Short mmCIF file of C-alpha atoms in Angstrom, two decimals:
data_model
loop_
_atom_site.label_atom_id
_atom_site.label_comp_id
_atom_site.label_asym_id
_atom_site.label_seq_id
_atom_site.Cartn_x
_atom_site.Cartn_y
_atom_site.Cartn_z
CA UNK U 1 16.17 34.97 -41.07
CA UNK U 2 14.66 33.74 -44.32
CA UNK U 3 15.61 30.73 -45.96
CA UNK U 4 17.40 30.47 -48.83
CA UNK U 5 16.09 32.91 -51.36
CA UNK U 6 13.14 33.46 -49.17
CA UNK U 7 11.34 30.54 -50.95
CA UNK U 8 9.60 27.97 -48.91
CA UNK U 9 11.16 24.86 -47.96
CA UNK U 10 9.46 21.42 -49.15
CA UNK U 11 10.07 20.08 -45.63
CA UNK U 12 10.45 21.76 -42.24
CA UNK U 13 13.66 20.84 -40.43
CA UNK U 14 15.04 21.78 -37.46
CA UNK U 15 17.73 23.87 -39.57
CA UNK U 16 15.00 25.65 -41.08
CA UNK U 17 12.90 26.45 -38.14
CA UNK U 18 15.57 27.61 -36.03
CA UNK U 19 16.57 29.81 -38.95
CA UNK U 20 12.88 31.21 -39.32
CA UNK U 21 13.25 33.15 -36.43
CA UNK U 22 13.11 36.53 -36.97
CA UNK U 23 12.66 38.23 -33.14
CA UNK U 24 15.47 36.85 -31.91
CA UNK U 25 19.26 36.31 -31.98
CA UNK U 26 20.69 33.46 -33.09
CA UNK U 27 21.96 31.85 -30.17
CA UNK U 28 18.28 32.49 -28.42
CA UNK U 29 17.21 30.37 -31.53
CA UNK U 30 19.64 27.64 -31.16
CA UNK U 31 18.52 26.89 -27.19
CA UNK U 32 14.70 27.41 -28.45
CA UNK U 33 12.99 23.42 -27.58
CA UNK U 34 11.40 22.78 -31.27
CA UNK U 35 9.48 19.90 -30.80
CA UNK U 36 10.08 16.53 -32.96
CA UNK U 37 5.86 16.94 -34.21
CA UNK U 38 7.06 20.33 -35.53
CA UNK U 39 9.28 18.97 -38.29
CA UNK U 40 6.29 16.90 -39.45
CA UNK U 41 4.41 20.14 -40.16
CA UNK U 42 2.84 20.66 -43.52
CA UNK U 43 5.12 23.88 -45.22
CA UNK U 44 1.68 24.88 -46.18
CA UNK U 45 -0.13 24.43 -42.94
CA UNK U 46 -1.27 28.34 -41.43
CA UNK U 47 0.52 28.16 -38.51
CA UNK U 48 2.22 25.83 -35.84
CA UNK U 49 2.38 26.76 -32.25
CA UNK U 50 3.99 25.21 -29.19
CA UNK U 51 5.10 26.06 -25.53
CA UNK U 52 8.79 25.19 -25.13
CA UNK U 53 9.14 22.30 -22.39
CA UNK U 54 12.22 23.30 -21.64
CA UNK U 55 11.29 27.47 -20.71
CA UNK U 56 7.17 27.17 -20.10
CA UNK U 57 6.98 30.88 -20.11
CA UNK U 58 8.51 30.96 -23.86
CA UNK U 59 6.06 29.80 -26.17
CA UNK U 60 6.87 29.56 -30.31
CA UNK U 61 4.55 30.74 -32.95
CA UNK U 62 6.08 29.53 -36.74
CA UNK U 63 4.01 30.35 -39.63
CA UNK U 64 5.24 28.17 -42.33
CA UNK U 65 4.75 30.39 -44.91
CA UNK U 66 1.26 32.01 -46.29
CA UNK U 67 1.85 31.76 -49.47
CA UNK U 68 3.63 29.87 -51.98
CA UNK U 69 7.25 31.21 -52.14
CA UNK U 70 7.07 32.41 -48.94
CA UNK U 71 9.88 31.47 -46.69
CA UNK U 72 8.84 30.47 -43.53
CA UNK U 73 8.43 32.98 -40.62
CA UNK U 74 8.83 32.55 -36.77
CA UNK U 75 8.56 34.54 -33.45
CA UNK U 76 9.91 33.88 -29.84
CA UNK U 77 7.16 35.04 -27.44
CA UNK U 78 7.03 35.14 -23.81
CA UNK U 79 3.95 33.85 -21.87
CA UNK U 80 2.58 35.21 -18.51
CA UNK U 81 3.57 33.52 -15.51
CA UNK U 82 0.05 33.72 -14.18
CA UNK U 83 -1.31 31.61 -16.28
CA UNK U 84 -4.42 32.73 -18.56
CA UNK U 85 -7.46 34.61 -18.68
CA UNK U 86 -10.05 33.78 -15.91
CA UNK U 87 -12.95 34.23 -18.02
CA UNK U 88 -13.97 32.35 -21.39
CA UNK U 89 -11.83 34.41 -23.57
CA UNK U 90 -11.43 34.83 -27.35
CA UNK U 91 -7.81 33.81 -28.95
CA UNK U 92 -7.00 36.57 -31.81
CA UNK U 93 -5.31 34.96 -34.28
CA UNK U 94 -7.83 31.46 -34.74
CA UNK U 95 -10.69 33.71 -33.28
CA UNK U 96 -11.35 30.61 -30.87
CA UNK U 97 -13.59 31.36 -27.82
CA UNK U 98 -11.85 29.21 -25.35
CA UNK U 99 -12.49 28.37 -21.66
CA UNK U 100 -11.46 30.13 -18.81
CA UNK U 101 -7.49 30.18 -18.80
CA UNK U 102 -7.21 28.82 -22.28
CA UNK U 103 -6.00 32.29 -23.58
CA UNK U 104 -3.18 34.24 -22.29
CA UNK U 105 -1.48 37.20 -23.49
CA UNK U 106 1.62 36.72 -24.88
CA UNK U 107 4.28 39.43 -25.77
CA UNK U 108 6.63 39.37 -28.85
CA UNK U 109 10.11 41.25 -28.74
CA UNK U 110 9.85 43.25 -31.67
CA UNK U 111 12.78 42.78 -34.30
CA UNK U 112 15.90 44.60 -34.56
CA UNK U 113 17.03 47.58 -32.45
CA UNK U 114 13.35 48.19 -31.13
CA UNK U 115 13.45 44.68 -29.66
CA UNK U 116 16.79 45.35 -27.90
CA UNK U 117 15.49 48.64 -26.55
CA UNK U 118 12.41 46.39 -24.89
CA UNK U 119 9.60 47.62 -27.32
CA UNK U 120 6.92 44.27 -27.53
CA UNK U 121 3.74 43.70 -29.57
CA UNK U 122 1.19 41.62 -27.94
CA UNK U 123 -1.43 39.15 -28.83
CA UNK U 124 -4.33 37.19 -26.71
CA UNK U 125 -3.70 33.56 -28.29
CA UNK U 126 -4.47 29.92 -27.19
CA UNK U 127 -2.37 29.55 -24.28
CA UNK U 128 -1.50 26.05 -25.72
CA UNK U 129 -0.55 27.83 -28.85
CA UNK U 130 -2.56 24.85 -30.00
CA UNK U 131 -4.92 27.78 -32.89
CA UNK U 132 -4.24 25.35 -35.76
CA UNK U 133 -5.63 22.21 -34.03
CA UNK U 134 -8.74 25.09 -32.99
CA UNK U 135 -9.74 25.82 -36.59
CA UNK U 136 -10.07 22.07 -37.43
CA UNK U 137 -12.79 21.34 -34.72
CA UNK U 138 -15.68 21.16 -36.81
CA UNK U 139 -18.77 21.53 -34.27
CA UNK U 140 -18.29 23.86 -31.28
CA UNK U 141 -17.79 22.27 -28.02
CA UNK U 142 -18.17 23.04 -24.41
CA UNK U 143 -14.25 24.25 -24.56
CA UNK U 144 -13.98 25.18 -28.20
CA UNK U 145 -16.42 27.44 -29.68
CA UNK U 146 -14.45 27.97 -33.67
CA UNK U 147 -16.16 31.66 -35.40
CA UNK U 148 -19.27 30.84 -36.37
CA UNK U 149 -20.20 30.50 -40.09
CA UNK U 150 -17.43 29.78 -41.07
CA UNK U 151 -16.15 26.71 -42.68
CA UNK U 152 -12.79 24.82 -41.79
CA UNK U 153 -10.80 26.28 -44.76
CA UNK U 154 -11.68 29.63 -44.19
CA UNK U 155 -10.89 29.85 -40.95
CA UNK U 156 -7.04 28.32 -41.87
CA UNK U 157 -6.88 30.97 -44.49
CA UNK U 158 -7.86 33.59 -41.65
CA UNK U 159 -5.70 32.25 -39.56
CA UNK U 160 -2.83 32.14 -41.72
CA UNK U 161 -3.91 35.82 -42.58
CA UNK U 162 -4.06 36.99 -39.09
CA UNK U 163 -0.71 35.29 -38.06
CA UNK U 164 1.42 36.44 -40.94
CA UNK U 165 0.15 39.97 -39.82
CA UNK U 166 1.08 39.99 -36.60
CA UNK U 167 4.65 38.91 -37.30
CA UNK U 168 4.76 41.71 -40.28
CA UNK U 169 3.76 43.74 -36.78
CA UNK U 170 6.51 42.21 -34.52
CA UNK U 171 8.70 43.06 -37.88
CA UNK U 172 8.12 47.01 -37.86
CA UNK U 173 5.77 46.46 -41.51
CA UNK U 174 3.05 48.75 -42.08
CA UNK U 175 -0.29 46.47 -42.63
#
């Protein structure tokens, strides 16, 4: 559900990030583990990803809005119970190459009836959901290998990009 007029919030509280959920009901929202680090979140940062200590194979993606006016956005997903890839593996949305299980696939309900009926959208993504600590590394390292070429504030504006599509995705939207 958006926030208030669909305008983003100058500070992320819990309030507002249990109310950016938009895959979910809102009792599945209220027992969702947000993370005290996650209301110190800059509103304008791309995204903001955790694993929720409380349900390991339910992992949180919130993207705090892509734009100004934006309200903030946020999906439940469900992680594999295997763990992650066994091969170096690239995560889609911070276009990361991480190691060898440091990517997993994750599955989204989809909103509204087509989530009840089952339907998911899925996405290979930093098994730590960890994508906008990735795009900050600066020189690729044994573990973390950021797109190359790139610099550090495009690949938070591609990230942001790539996020908010795949909840406009998990939301039915054309893109």
């Amino acid at each position: 559900m958006p926030d208030e007029g669909g305008v983003r919030p100058a500070v992320l509280t819990e309030e507002v990030v249990r109310r950016a959920f938009v895959n979910c009901s809102r009792g599945e929202a209220s027992r969702v583990g947000v993370p005290a680090w996650v209301r110190e979140v800059d509103p304008r940062a791309p995204v903001a990803g955790w694993r929720d200590p409380r349900a390991p194979e339910r992992g949180c993606l919130l993207v705090p809005g892509a734009a100004p006016g934006l309200a903030p956005r946020a999906l439940v997903l469900r992680a594999p119970s295997g763990g992650g890839a066994r091969a170096a593996a690239m995560c889609d949305l911070c276009r990361t190459t991480r190691s060898a299980g440091d990517v997993a696939l994750f599955a989204a309900p989809r909103a509204g009836a087509a989530g009840r009926r089952g339907d998911t959208m899925g996405v290979y993504a930093c098994a730590d959901l960890a994508c906008a600590r990735c795009v900050e590394v600066q020189r690729a390292t044994a573990a973390l290998r950021p797109d190359p070429g790139r610099t550090v504030e495009e690949r938070r504006a591609d990230l942001a990009r790539r996020a908010g599509a795949f909840v406009d995705a998990v939301l039915g939207a054309r893109t």
